[in-house]
Short mmCIF file of C-alpha atoms and ligand atoms in Angstrom, two decimals:
data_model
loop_
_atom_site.label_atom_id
_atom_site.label_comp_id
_atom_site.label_asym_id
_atom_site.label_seq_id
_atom_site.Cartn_x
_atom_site.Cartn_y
_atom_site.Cartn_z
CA UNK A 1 -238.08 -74.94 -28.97
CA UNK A 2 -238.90 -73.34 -32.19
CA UNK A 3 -236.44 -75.61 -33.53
CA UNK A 4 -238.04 -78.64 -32.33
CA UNK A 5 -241.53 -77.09 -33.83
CA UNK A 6 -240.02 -76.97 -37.30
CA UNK A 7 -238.54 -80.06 -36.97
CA UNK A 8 -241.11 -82.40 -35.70
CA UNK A 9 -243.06 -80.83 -38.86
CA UNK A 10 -245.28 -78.77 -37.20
CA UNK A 11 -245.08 -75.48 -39.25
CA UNK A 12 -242.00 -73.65 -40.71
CA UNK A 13 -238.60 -72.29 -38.43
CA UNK A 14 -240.57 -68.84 -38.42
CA UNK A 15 -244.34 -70.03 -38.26
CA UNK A 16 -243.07 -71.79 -34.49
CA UNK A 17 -241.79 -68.26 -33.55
CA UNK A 18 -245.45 -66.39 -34.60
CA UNK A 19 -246.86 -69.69 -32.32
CA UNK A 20 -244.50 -69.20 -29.87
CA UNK A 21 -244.92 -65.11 -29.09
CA UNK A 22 -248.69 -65.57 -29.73
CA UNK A 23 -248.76 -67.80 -26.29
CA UNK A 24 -250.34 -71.03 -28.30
CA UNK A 25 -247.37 -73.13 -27.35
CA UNK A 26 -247.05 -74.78 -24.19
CA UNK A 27 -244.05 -76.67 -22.53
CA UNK A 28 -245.18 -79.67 -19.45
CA UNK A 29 -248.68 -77.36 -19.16
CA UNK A 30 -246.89 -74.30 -19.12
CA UNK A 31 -247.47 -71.48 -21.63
CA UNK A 32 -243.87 -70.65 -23.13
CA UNK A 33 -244.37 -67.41 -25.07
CA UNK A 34 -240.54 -66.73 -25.03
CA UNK A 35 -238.34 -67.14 -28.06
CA UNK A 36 -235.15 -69.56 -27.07
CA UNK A 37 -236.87 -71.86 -24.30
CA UNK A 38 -234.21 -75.26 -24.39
CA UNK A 39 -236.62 -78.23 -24.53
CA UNK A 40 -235.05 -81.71 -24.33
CA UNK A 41 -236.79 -84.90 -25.40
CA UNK A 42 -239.09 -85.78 -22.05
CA UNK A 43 -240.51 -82.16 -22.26
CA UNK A 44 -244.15 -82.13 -23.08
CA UNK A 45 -244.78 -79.69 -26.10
CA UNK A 46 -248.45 -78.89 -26.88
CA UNK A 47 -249.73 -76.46 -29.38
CA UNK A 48 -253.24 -74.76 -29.08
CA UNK A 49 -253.68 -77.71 -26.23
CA UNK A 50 -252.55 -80.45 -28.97
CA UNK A 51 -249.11 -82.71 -28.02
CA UNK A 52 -246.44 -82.18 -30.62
CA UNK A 53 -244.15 -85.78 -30.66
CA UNK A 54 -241.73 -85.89 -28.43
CA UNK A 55 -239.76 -88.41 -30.70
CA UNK A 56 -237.57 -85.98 -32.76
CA UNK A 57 -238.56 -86.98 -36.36
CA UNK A 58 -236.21 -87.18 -39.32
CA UNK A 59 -237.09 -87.32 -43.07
CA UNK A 60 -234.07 -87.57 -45.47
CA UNK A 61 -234.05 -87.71 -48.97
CA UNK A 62 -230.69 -90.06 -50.05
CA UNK A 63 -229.70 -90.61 -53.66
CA UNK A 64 -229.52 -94.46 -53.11
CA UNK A 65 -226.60 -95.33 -55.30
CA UNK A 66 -226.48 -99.63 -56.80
CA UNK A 67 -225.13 -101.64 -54.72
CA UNK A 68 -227.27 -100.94 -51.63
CA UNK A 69 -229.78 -103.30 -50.58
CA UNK A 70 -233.00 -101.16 -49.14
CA UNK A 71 -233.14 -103.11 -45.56
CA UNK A 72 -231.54 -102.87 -42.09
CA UNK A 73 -228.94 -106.10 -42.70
CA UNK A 74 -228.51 -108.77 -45.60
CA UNK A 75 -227.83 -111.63 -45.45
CA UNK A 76 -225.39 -112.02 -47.95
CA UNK A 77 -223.33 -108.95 -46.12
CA UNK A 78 -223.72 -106.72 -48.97
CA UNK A 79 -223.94 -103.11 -48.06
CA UNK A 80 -227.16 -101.42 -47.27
CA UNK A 81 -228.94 -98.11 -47.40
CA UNK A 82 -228.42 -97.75 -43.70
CA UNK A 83 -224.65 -97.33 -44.27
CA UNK A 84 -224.76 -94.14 -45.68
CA UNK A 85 -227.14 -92.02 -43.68
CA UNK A 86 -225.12 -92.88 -40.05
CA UNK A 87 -224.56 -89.48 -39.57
CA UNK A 88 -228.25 -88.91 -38.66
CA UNK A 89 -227.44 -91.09 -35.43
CA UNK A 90 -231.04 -92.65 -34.89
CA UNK A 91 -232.72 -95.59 -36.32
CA UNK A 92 -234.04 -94.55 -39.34
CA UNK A 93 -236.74 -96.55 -41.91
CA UNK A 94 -236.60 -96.70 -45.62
CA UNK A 95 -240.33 -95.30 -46.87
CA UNK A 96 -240.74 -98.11 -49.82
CA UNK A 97 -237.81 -99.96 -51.32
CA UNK A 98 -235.40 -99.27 -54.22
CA UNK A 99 -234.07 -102.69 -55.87
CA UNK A 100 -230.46 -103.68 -55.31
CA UNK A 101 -229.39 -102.71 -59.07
CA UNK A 102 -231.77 -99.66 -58.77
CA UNK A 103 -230.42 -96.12 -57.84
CA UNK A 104 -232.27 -92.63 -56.98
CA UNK A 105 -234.53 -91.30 -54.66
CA UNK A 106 -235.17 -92.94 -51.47
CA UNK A 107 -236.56 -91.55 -48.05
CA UNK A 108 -235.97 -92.69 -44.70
CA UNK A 109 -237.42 -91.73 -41.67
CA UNK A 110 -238.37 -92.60 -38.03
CA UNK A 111 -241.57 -91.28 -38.42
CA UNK A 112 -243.41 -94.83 -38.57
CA UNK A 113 -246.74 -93.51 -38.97
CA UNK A 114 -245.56 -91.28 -42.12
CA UNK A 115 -243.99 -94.60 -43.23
CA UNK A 116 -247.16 -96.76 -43.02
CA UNK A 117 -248.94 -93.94 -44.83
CA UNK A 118 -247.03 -93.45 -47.69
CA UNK A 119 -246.30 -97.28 -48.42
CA UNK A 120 -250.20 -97.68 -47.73
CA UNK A 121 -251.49 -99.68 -51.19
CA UNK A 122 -254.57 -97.20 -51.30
CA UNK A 123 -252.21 -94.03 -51.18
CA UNK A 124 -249.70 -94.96 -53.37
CA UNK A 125 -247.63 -91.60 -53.76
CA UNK A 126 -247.01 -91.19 -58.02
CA UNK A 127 -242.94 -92.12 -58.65
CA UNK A 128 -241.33 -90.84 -61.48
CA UNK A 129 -238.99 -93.26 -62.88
CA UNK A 130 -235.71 -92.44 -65.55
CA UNK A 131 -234.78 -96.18 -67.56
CA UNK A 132 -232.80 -96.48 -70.23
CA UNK A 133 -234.51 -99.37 -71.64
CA UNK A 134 -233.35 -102.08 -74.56
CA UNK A 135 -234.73 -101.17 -77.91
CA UNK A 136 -237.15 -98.70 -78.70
CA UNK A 137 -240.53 -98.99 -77.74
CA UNK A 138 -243.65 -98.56 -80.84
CA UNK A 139 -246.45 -96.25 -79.88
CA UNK A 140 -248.49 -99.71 -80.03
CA UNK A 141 -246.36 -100.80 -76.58
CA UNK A 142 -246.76 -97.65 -74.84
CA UNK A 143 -250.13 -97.40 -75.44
CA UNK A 144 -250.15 -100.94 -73.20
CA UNK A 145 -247.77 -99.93 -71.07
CA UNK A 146 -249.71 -96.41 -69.98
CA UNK A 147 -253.11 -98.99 -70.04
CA UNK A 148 -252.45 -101.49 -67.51
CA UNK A 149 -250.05 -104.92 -67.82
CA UNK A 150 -250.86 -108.56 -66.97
CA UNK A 151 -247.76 -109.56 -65.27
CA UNK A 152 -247.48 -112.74 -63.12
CA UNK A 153 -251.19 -112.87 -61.05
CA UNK A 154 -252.48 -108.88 -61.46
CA UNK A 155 -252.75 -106.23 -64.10
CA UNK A 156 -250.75 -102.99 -63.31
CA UNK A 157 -252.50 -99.85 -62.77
CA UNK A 158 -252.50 -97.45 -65.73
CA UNK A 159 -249.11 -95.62 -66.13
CA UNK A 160 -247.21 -92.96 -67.91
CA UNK A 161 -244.24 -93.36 -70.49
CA UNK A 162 -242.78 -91.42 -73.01
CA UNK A 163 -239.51 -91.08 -74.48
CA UNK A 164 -236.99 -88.94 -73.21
CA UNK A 165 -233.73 -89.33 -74.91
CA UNK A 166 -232.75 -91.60 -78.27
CA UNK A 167 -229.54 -93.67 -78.08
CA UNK A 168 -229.83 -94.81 -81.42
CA UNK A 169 -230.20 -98.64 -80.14
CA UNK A 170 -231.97 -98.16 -77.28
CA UNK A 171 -234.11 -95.15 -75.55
CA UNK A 172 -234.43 -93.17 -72.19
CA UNK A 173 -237.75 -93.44 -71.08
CA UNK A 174 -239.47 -91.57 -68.39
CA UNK A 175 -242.11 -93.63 -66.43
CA UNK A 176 -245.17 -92.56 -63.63
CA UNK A 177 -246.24 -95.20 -61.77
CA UNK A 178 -248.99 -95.33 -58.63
CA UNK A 179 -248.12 -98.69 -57.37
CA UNK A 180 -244.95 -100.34 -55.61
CA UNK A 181 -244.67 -103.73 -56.48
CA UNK A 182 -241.86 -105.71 -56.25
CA UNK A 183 -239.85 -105.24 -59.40
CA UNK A 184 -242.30 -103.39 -60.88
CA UNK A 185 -241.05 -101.34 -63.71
CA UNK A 186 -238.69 -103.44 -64.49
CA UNK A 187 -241.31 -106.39 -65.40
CA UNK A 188 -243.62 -103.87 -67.11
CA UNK A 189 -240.48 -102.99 -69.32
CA UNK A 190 -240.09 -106.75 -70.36
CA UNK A 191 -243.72 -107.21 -70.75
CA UNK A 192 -243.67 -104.94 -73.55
CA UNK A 193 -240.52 -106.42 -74.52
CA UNK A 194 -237.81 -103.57 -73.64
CA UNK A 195 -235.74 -104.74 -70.73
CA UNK A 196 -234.20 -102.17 -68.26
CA UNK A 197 -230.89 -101.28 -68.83
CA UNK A 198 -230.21 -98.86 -66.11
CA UNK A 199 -233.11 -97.59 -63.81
CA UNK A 200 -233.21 -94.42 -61.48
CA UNK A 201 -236.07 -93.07 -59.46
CA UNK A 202 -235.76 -89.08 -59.57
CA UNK A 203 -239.18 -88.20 -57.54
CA UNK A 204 -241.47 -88.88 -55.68
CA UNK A 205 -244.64 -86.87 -56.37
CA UNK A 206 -243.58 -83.55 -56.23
CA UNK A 207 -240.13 -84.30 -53.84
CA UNK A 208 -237.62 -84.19 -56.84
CA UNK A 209 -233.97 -85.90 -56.81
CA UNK A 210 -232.63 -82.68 -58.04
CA UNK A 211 -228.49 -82.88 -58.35
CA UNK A 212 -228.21 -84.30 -54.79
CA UNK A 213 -224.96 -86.55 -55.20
CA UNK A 214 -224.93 -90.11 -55.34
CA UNK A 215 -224.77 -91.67 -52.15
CA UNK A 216 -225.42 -88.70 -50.39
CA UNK A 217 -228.27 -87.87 -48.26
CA UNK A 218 -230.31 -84.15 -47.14
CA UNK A 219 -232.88 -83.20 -44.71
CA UNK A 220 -236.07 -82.65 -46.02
CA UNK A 221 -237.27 -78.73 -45.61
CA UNK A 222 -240.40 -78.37 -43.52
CA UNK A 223 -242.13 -77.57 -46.31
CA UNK A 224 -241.44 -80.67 -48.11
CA UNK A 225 -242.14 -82.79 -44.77
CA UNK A 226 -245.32 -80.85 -44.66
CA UNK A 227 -245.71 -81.72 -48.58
CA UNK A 228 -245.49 -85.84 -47.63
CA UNK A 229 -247.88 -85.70 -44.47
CA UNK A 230 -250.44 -84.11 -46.64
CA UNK A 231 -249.92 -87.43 -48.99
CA UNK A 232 -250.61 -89.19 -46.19
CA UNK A 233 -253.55 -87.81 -45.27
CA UNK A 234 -254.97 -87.95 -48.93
N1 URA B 301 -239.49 -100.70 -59.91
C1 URA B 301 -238.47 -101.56 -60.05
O1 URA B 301 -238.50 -102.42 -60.90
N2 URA B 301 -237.43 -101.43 -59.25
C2 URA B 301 -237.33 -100.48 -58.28
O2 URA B 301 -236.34 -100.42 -57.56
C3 URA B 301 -238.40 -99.60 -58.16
C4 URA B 301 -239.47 -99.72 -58.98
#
């Protein structure tokens, strides 16, 4: 049960076993102040009187590699996020979208409340972006980069960019953005007149890519599901 607890993002591994031995937890009306009660997934689990889902929820963090497509199928057959995180064994959601030609971070879950949450356009988490761009921006760009782009029918929020790494040629940047817009970063780049090269999301707000392998995919901790809901919330 504790398991289930941590899990569904209630509180931490150890925090369910304090709730547990404290009596708070109940299972089908029934206090359960036992460690190591089995619960399957039609058992009613309440805590202080309040239902805990009985869906088992999943959040994974996947280093999308290019050459996915961020949806269920395609119609062109090309391979999809979904193909690399079957080991999970449920029907899992992609939280946002990564562009074909895009890699990094990329959550799924079956959490569709989380999901509606976080992709919400007035809670739009912060992303932190890597591109290696064309050419090398002037401070003059940046400046209208960070202040907000026309592009197409809106102007983009305000932003963050600075340069991370010089290639001589062309530059590394690293880019914040609020929003989620369909190509986004890529047509602020080439608004200011430095195309993307190569572009990789490494967080989102403070859930970091860290050296999780390309194409491979991790369980969030509790504390970093409890981290998202709290985005959710804001
Ligand atoms: N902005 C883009 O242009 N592409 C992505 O995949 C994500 C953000």
């Amino acid at each position: 049960m504790q398991k289930v607890l941590a899990a569904s993002g209630v509180c931490s591994r150890r925090k369910a076993e304090e709730l547990i031995l404290s009596g708070r937890v109940a299972v089908n009306g029934q206090t359960a102040a036992v460690l190591g009660v089995k619960v399957s997934g039609s058992d009613k689990i309440t805590v202080d009187g309040k239902p805990v889902s009985a869906v088992k929820h999943i959040y994974i963090m996947l280093h999308k590699p290019e050459g996915y497509i961020t949806s269920a199928r395609d119609q062109f057959n090309r391979p999809t996020v979904m193909d690399l995180v079957t080991r999970y064994n449920t029907r899992l959601y992609p939280v946002g979208r990564l562009d074909f030609d895009t890699s990094g971070l990329l959550l799924l879950t079956n959490d569709g409340e989380l999901t509606q949450a976080l992709t919400h356009p007035s809670r739009q988490v912060e992303k932190t972006y890597i591109a290696r761009i064309k050419g090398v921006p002037d401070p003059e760009e940046m400046e209208r980069f960070r202040k907000g782009l026309r592009i197409e029918d809106y102007v983009t929020a305000p932003a963050g960019i600075h340069i991370v790494k010089s290639f001589g040629e062309n530059v590394s940047v690293k880019i914040t953005i609020h929003e989620g817009r369909n190509r986004q970063v890529r047509k602020m780049c080439e608004a200011i007149g430095h195309p993307v090269i190569f572009l990789k999301r490494v967080a989102t707000g403070r859930l970091y890519l860290g050296d999780l392998p390309r194409g491979d995919s991790r369980e969030l901790t509790g504390a970093e599901v409890r981290y998202l809901k709290g985005l959710g919330k804001k």
